[in-house]
Amino acid sequence: MDAAVLTTPAVLILLGPPGAGKGTQARMLEEKYGLVQLSTGDLLRAAVAAGTDAGKAAKAVMEAGGLVSDEIVINILRDRLGEADCAKGVILDGFPRTTVQAEALDVLLGETGQKINAAISLEVDDAAMVGRISGRFTCGGCGEGYHDSFKPLPDTGACSNCGSTEMKRRADDNAETVGSRLEAYHAQTAPLIAYYEGKGALQKIDAMGGIDEIAQGLATVVKGAMD
Ligand code: ADP
Ligand code: ZN
């Protein structure tokens, strides 16, 4: 299936713990189907970098691996969702993360007559997540994701996508914070699996394999969700 087949703007949600690969897969879906990736983590990191009120309130919580308040996150998401490019359809990566956020999303989408095509749960073992997260970094030039062991830079040391050599590691991608992030996931976000199951929107895929393998599983689910 290619982008041309998408006649109505789709809304896809990626669920899964930190390290499950939501960002990596969202970027691939973005390219493949012309959807817009909405990562509340990226939006919050931009707010922190810009020093906005929301960013100032979010910074310490993010560094500790907790969840930023629903109010801040919902406001940021609402603003972003209202921008013109989102009319092409969106992949939500890292939102919703609480039941309050899921309910707010239902209201937001209802206002514009949109609906969720699928909430896709990336199923992984917690034990593997620490290794995935502690080794990851992204290209400062284009945002491409890399990993010390699973997806290293080419021998040139430059990004294969844009040629930049400036790489970034997130402040919260360390072994101590990962534990808190996984705890927050199980306590506050995992209940959303039942929430979307109840709506008949849930799809589960095995996300323990390699990046391309997961992408294939995802493509099958996405294709089914668009029909
Ligand atoms: P990951 O999924 O790998 O933990 P993200 O980039 O999605 O990374 O999120 C990083 C941090 O940003 C989270 O640990 C949390 O503090 C904050 N955050 C992101 N999205 C949300 C959200 N929907 N609700 C509350 N906090 C969020
Ligand atoms: Zn790059």
PDB file of N, CA and C in Angstrom, residues 97-166:
ATOM      1  N   ARG A  97      -1.053   8.900  27.370  1.00  0.00           N
ATOM      2  CA  ARG A  97      -0.284   8.110  28.329  1.00  0.00           C
ATOM      3  C   ARG A  97      -1.067   7.904  29.614  1.00  0.00           C
ATOM      4  N   THR A  98      -2.236   8.504  29.716  1.00  0.00           N
ATOM      5  CA  THR A  98      -3.113   8.299  30.884  1.00  0.00           C
ATOM      6  C   THR A  98      -4.547   8.227  30.363  1.00  0.00           C
ATOM      7  N   THR A  99      -5.433   7.714  31.216  1.00  0.00           N
ATOM      8  CA  THR A  99      -6.838   7.636  30.819  1.00  0.00           C
ATOM      9  C   THR A  99      -7.418   9.032  30.589  1.00  0.00           C
ATOM     10  N   VAL A 100      -7.022   9.988  31.411  1.00  0.00           N
ATOM     11  CA  VAL A 100      -7.500  11.369  31.225  1.00  0.00           C
ATOM     12  C   VAL A 100      -7.108  11.876  29.830  1.00  0.00           C
ATOM     13  N   GLN A 101      -5.875  11.587  29.416  1.00  0.00           N
ATOM     14  CA  GLN A 101      -5.431  12.028  28.086  1.00  0.00           C
ATOM     15  C   GLN A 101      -6.205  11.308  26.982  1.00  0.00           C
ATOM     16  N   ALA A 102      -6.502  10.034  27.185  1.00  0.00           N
ATOM     17  CA  ALA A 102      -7.245   9.270  26.166  1.00  0.00           C
ATOM     18  C   ALA A 102      -8.643   9.850  25.992  1.00  0.00           C
ATOM     19  N   GLU A 103      -9.269  10.210  27.112  1.00  0.00           N
ATOM     20  CA  GLU A 103     -10.613  10.797  27.029  1.00  0.00           C
ATOM     21  C   GLU A 103     -10.565  12.167  26.365  1.00  0.00           C
ATOM     22  N   ALA A 104      -9.532  12.939  26.682  1.00  0.00           N
ATOM     23  CA  ALA A 104      -9.387  14.261  26.059  1.00  0.00           C
ATOM     24  C   ALA A 104      -9.183  14.114  24.546  1.00  0.00           C
ATOM     25  N   LEU A 105      -8.439  13.093  24.148  1.00  0.00           N
ATOM     26  CA  LEU A 105      -8.208  12.865  22.716  1.00  0.00           C
ATOM     27  C   LEU A 105      -9.525  12.529  22.009  1.00  0.00           C
ATOM     28  N   ASP A 106     -10.353  11.703  22.640  1.00  0.00           N
ATOM     29  CA  ASP A 106     -11.653  11.370  22.048  1.00  0.00           C
ATOM     30  C   ASP A 106     -12.471  12.637  21.796  1.00  0.00           C
ATOM     31  N   VAL A 107     -12.437  13.561  22.760  1.00  0.00           N
ATOM     32  CA  VAL A 107     -13.190  14.814  22.622  1.00  0.00           C
ATOM     33  C   VAL A 107     -12.612  15.653  21.476  1.00  0.00           C
ATOM     34  N   LEU A 108     -11.276  15.778  21.459  1.00  0.00           N
ATOM     35  CA  LEU A 108     -10.608  16.571  20.412  1.00  0.00           C
ATOM     36  C   LEU A 108     -10.923  16.043  19.014  1.00  0.00           C
ATOM     37  N   LEU A 109     -10.822  14.730  18.861  1.00  0.00           N
ATOM     38  CA  LEU A 109     -11.066  14.142  17.540  1.00  0.00           C
ATOM     39  C   LEU A 109     -12.537  14.276  17.171  1.00  0.00           C
ATOM     40  N   GLY A 110     -13.400  14.164  18.168  1.00  0.00           N
ATOM     41  CA  GLY A 110     -14.848  14.308  17.936  1.00  0.00           C
ATOM     42  C   GLY A 110     -15.180  15.675  17.368  1.00  0.00           C
ATOM     43  N   GLU A 111     -14.461  16.701  17.827  1.00  0.00           N
ATOM     44  CA  GLU A 111     -14.719  18.080  17.369  1.00  0.00           C
ATOM     45  C   GLU A 111     -14.478  18.233  15.873  1.00  0.00           C
ATOM     46  N   THR A 112     -13.530  17.444  15.336  1.00  0.00           N
ATOM     47  CA  THR A 112     -13.212  17.583  13.915  1.00  0.00           C
ATOM     48  C   THR A 112     -13.730  16.388  13.111  1.00  0.00           C
ATOM     49  N   GLY A 113     -14.540  15.564  13.745  1.00  0.00           N
ATOM     50  CA  GLY A 113     -15.142  14.433  13.038  1.00  0.00           C
ATOM     51  C   GLY A 113     -14.153  13.339  12.691  1.00  0.00           C
ATOM     52  N   GLN A 114     -13.001  13.312  13.373  1.00  0.00           N
ATOM     53  CA  GLN A 114     -12.018  12.262  13.098  1.00  0.00           C
ATOM     54  C   GLN A 114     -12.219  11.095  14.057  1.00  0.00           C
ATOM     55  N   LYS A 115     -11.682   9.952  13.674  1.00  0.00           N
ATOM     56  CA  LYS A 115     -11.724   8.837  14.624  1.00  0.00           C
ATOM     57  C   LYS A 115     -10.420   8.050  14.583  1.00  0.00           C
ATOM     58  N   ILE A 116     -10.218   7.279  15.647  1.00  0.00           N
ATOM     59  CA  ILE A 116      -9.001   6.482  15.752  1.00  0.00           C
ATOM     60  C   ILE A 116      -9.124   5.247  14.856  1.00  0.00           C
ATOM     61  N   ASN A 117      -8.203   5.074  13.945  1.00  0.00           N
ATOM     62  CA  ASN A 117      -8.211   3.873  13.100  1.00  0.00           C
ATOM     63  C   ASN A 117      -7.707   2.667  13.871  1.00  0.00           C
ATOM     64  N   ALA A 118      -6.647   2.867  14.645  1.00  0.00           N
ATOM     65  CA  ALA A 118      -6.114   1.765  15.431  1.00  0.00           C
ATOM     66  C   ALA A 118      -5.213   2.283  16.541  1.00  0.00           C
ATOM     67  N   ALA A 119      -5.271   1.600  17.692  1.00  0.00           N
ATOM     68  CA  ALA A 119      -4.305   1.818  18.763  1.00  0.00           C
ATOM     69  C   ALA A 119      -3.455   0.563  18.771  1.00  0.00           C
ATOM     70  N   ILE A 120      -2.187   0.723  18.401  1.00  0.00           N
ATOM     71  CA  ILE A 120      -1.320  -0.437  18.193  1.00  0.00           C
ATOM     72  C   ILE A 120      -0.350  -0.577  19.358  1.00  0.00           C
ATOM     73  N   SER A 121      -0.471  -1.687  20.056  1.00  0.00           N
ATOM     74  CA  SER A 121       0.379  -1.928  21.216  1.00  0.00           C
ATOM     75  C   SER A 121       1.635  -2.702  20.794  1.00  0.00           C
ATOM     76  N   LEU A 122       2.794  -2.104  21.015  1.00  0.00           N
ATOM     77  CA  LEU A 122       4.063  -2.777  20.724  1.00  0.00           C
ATOM     78  C   LEU A 122       4.425  -3.610  21.948  1.00  0.00           C
ATOM     79  N   GLU A 123       4.342  -4.930  21.793  1.00  0.00           N
ATOM     80  CA  GLU A 123       4.515  -5.837  22.927  1.00  0.00           C
ATOM     81  C   GLU A 123       5.978  -6.223  23.087  1.00  0.00           C
ATOM     82  N   VAL A 124       6.540  -5.889  24.261  1.00  0.00           N
ATOM     83  CA  VAL A 124       7.956  -6.161  24.529  1.00  0.00           C
ATOM     84  C   VAL A 124       8.149  -6.626  25.971  1.00  0.00           C
ATOM     85  N   ASP A 125       9.334  -7.171  26.262  1.00  0.00           N
ATOM     86  CA  ASP A 125       9.693  -7.514  27.640  1.00  0.00           C
ATOM     87  C   ASP A 125      10.445  -6.340  28.257  1.00  0.00           C
ATOM     88  N   ASP A 126      10.055  -5.976  29.457  1.00  0.00           N
ATOM     89  CA  ASP A 126      10.729  -4.871  30.151  1.00  0.00           C
ATOM     90  C   ASP A 126      12.247  -5.050  30.208  1.00  0.00           C
ATOM     91  N   ALA A 127      12.665  -6.294  30.449  1.00  0.00           N
ATOM     92  CA  ALA A 127      14.090  -6.548  30.673  1.00  0.00           C
ATOM     93  C   ALA A 127      14.945  -6.063  29.502  1.00  0.00           C
ATOM     94  N   ALA A 128      14.402  -6.117  28.292  1.00  0.00           N
ATOM     95  CA  ALA A 128      15.183  -5.716  27.119  1.00  0.00           C
ATOM     96  C   ALA A 128      15.211  -4.197  26.931  1.00  0.00           C
ATOM     97  N   MET A 129      14.298  -3.505  27.611  1.00  0.00           N
ATOM     98  CA  MET A 129      14.158  -2.073  27.337  1.00  0.00           C
ATOM     99  C   MET A 129      15.331  -1.247  27.845  1.00  0.00           C
ATOM    100  N   VAL A 130      15.922  -1.680  28.968  1.00  0.00           N
ATOM    101  CA  VAL A 130      17.029  -0.911  29.531  1.00  0.00           C
ATOM    102  C   VAL A 130      18.185  -0.855  28.532  1.00  0.00           C
ATOM    103  N   GLY A 131      18.503  -1.993  27.923  1.00  0.00           N
ATOM    104  CA  GLY A 131      19.577  -2.039  26.932  1.00  0.00           C
ATOM    105  C   GLY A 131      19.252  -1.225  25.699  1.00  0.00           C
ATOM    106  N   ARG A 132      18.009  -1.299  25.258  1.00  0.00           N
ATOM    107  CA  ARG A 132      17.624  -0.534  24.064  1.00  0.00           C
ATOM    108  C   ARG A 132      17.767   0.963  24.322  1.00  0.00           C
ATOM    109  N   ILE A 133      17.313   1.389  25.514  1.00  0.00           N
ATOM    110  CA  ILE A 133      17.304   2.822  25.801  1.00  0.00           C
ATOM    111  C   ILE A 133      18.701   3.351  26.097  1.00  0.00           C
ATOM    112  N   SER A 134      19.488   2.579  26.868  1.00  0.00           N
ATOM    113  CA  SER A 134      20.788   3.144  27.242  1.00  0.00           C
ATOM    114  C   SER A 134      21.729   3.265  26.056  1.00  0.00           C
ATOM    115  N   GLY A 135      21.507   2.511  24.977  1.00  0.00           N
ATOM    116  CA  GLY A 135      22.417   2.614  23.844  1.00  0.00           C
ATOM    117  C   GLY A 135      21.947   3.548  22.740  1.00  0.00           C
ATOM    118  N   ARG A 136      20.827   4.204  22.927  1.00  0.00           N
ATOM    119  CA  ARG A 136      20.300   4.920  21.764  1.00  0.00           C
ATOM    120  C   ARG A 136      20.737   6.381  21.681  1.00  0.00           C
ATOM    121  N   PHE A 137      20.793   6.894  20.460  1.00  0.00           N
ATOM    122  CA  PHE A 137      21.107   8.302  20.220  1.00  0.00           C
ATOM    123  C   PHE A 137      20.484   8.705  18.891  1.00  0.00           C
ATOM    124  N   THR A 138      20.369  10.003  18.671  1.00  0.00           N
ATOM    125  CA  THR A 138      19.763  10.457  17.413  1.00  0.00           C
ATOM    126  C   THR A 138      20.667  11.461  16.712  1.00  0.00           C
ATOM    127  N   CYS A 139      20.469  11.563  15.422  1.00  0.00           N
ATOM    128  CA  CYS A 139      21.228  12.523  14.615  1.00  0.00           C
ATOM    129  C   CYS A 139      20.713  13.930  14.895  1.00  0.00           C
ATOM    130  N   GLY A 140      21.637  14.841  15.187  1.00  0.00           N
ATOM    131  CA  GLY A 140      21.249  16.222  15.448  1.00  0.00           C
ATOM    132  C   GLY A 140      20.804  16.938  14.184  1.00  0.00           C
ATOM    133  N   GLY A 141      21.201  16.418  13.034  1.00  0.00           N
ATOM    134  CA  GLY A 141      20.844  17.069  11.774  1.00  0.00           C
ATOM    135  C   GLY A 141      19.441  16.740  11.312  1.00  0.00           C
ATOM    136  N   CYS A 142      19.063  15.459  11.390  1.00  0.00           N
ATOM    137  CA  CYS A 142      17.782  15.066  10.809  1.00  0.00           C
ATOM    138  C   CYS A 142      16.880  14.275  11.753  1.00  0.00           C
ATOM    139  N   GLY A 143      17.393  13.908  12.928  1.00  0.00           N
ATOM    140  CA  GLY A 143      16.541  13.193  13.877  1.00  0.00           C
ATOM    141  C   GLY A 143      16.523  11.680  13.701  1.00  0.00           C
ATOM    142  N   GLU A 144      17.277  11.168  12.733  1.00  0.00           N
ATOM    143  CA  GLU A 144      17.345   9.707  12.540  1.00  0.00           C
ATOM    144  C   GLU A 144      17.837   9.039  13.839  1.00  0.00           C
ATOM    145  N   GLY A 145      17.191   7.915  14.187  1.00  0.00           N
ATOM    146  CA  GLY A 145      17.568   7.226  15.411  1.00  0.00           C
ATOM    147  C   GLY A 145      18.658   6.190  15.172  1.00  0.00           C
ATOM    148  N   TYR A 146      19.594   6.080  16.119  1.00  0.00           N
ATOM    149  CA  TYR A 146      20.662   5.075  16.047  1.00  0.00           C
ATOM    150  C   TYR A 146      20.773   4.345  17.378  1.00  0.00           C
ATOM    151  N   HIS A 147      21.575   3.273  17.383  1.00  0.00           N
ATOM    152  CA  HIS A 147      21.812   2.541  18.626  1.00  0.00           C
ATOM    153  C   HIS A 147      23.217   1.958  18.589  1.00  0.00           C
ATOM    154  N   ASP A 148      23.935   2.070  19.727  1.00  0.00           N
ATOM    155  CA  ASP A 148      25.316   1.587  19.787  1.00  0.00           C
ATOM    156  C   ASP A 148      25.448   0.168  19.253  1.00  0.00           C
ATOM    157  N   SER A 149      24.527  -0.740  19.642  1.00  0.00           N
ATOM    158  CA  SER A 149      24.633  -2.134  19.195  1.00  0.00           C
ATOM    159  C   SER A 149      23.687  -2.479  18.050  1.00  0.00           C
ATOM    160  N   PHE A 150      22.445  -2.008  18.088  1.00  0.00           N
ATOM    161  CA  PHE A 150      21.440  -2.491  17.130  1.00  0.00           C
ATOM    162  C   PHE A 150      21.422  -1.720  15.822  1.00  0.00           C
ATOM    163  N   LYS A 151      21.849  -0.482  15.856  1.00  0.00           N
ATOM    164  CA  LYS A 151      21.852   0.314  14.620  1.00  0.00           C
ATOM    165  C   LYS A 151      22.959   1.356  14.697  1.00  0.00           C
ATOM    166  N   PRO A 152      24.229   0.895  14.588  1.00  0.00           N
ATOM    167  CA  PRO A 152      25.350   1.829  14.714  1.00  0.00           C
ATOM    168  C   PRO A 152      25.470   2.750  13.498  1.00  0.00           C
ATOM    169  N   LEU A 153      26.229   3.822  13.669  1.00  0.00           N
ATOM    170  CA  LEU A 153      26.520   4.722  12.550  1.00  0.00           C
ATOM    171  C   LEU A 153      27.369   3.979  11.524  1.00  0.00           C
ATOM    172  N   PRO A 154      27.326   4.383  10.261  1.00  0.00           N
ATOM    173  CA  PRO A 154      28.246   3.801   9.270  1.00  0.00           C
ATOM    174  C   PRO A 154      29.698   4.096   9.684  1.00  0.00           C
ATOM    175  N   ASP A 155      30.656   3.380   9.080  1.00  0.00           N
ATOM    176  CA  ASP A 155      32.068   3.538   9.446  1.00  0.00           C
ATOM    177  C   ASP A 155      32.565   4.977   9.319  1.00  0.00           C
ATOM    178  N   THR A 156      31.944   5.747   8.461  1.00  0.00           N
ATOM    179  CA  THR A 156      32.348   7.143   8.280  1.00  0.00           C
ATOM    180  C   THR A 156      32.053   7.973   9.531  1.00  0.00           C
ATOM    181  N   GLY A 157      31.186   7.458  10.410  1.00  0.00           N
ATOM    182  CA  GLY A 157      30.820   8.213  11.605  1.00  0.00           C
ATOM    183  C   GLY A 157      29.787   9.294  11.323  1.00  0.00           C
ATOM    184  N   ALA A 158      29.297   9.332  10.079  1.00  0.00           N
ATOM    185  CA  ALA A 158      28.322  10.363   9.719  1.00  0.00           C
ATOM    186  C   ALA A 158      26.958   9.718   9.482  1.00  0.00           C
ATOM    187  N   CYS A 159      25.906  10.480   9.719  1.00  0.00           N
ATOM    188  CA  CYS A 159      24.539   9.988   9.531  1.00  0.00           C
ATOM    189  C   CYS A 159      24.323   9.551   8.077  1.00  0.00           C
ATOM    190  N   SER A 160      23.769   8.349   7.886  1.00  0.00           N
ATOM    191  CA  SER A 160      23.582   7.841   6.522  1.00  0.00           C
ATOM    192  C   SER A 160      22.470   8.599   5.807  1.00  0.00           C
ATOM    193  N   ASN A 161      21.671   9.310   6.567  1.00  0.00           N
ATOM    194  CA  ASN A 161      20.530  10.012   6.005  1.00  0.00           C
ATOM    195  C   ASN A 161      20.903  11.433   5.554  1.00  0.00           C
ATOM    196  N   CYS A 162      21.644  12.163   6.424  1.00  0.00           N
ATOM    197  CA  CYS A 162      21.901  13.583   6.113  1.00  0.00           C
ATOM    198  C   CYS A 162      23.383  13.965   6.160  1.00  0.00           C
ATOM    199  N   GLY A 163      24.243  13.017   6.610  1.00  0.00           N
ATOM    200  CA  GLY A 163      25.680  13.319   6.608  1.00  0.00           C
ATOM    201  C   GLY A 163      26.194  14.055   7.830  1.00  0.00           C
ATOM    202  N   SER A 164      25.304  14.409   8.747  1.00  0.00           N
ATOM    203  CA  SER A 164      25.748  15.128   9.943  1.00  0.00           C
ATOM    204  C   SER A 164      26.572  14.209  10.849  1.00  0.00           C
ATOM    205  N   THR A 165      27.503  14.788  11.606  1.00  0.00           N
ATOM    206  CA  THR A 165      28.264  13.991  12.571  1.00  0.00           C
ATOM    207  C   THR A 165      27.898  14.406  13.995  1.00  0.00           C
ATOM    208  N   GLU A 166      26.912  15.278  14.096  1.00  0.00           N
ATOM    209  CA  GLU A 166      26.514  15.760  15.421  1.00  0.00           C
ATOM    210  C   GLU A 166      25.391  14.876  15.971  1.00  0.00           C
TER     211      GLU A 166
END
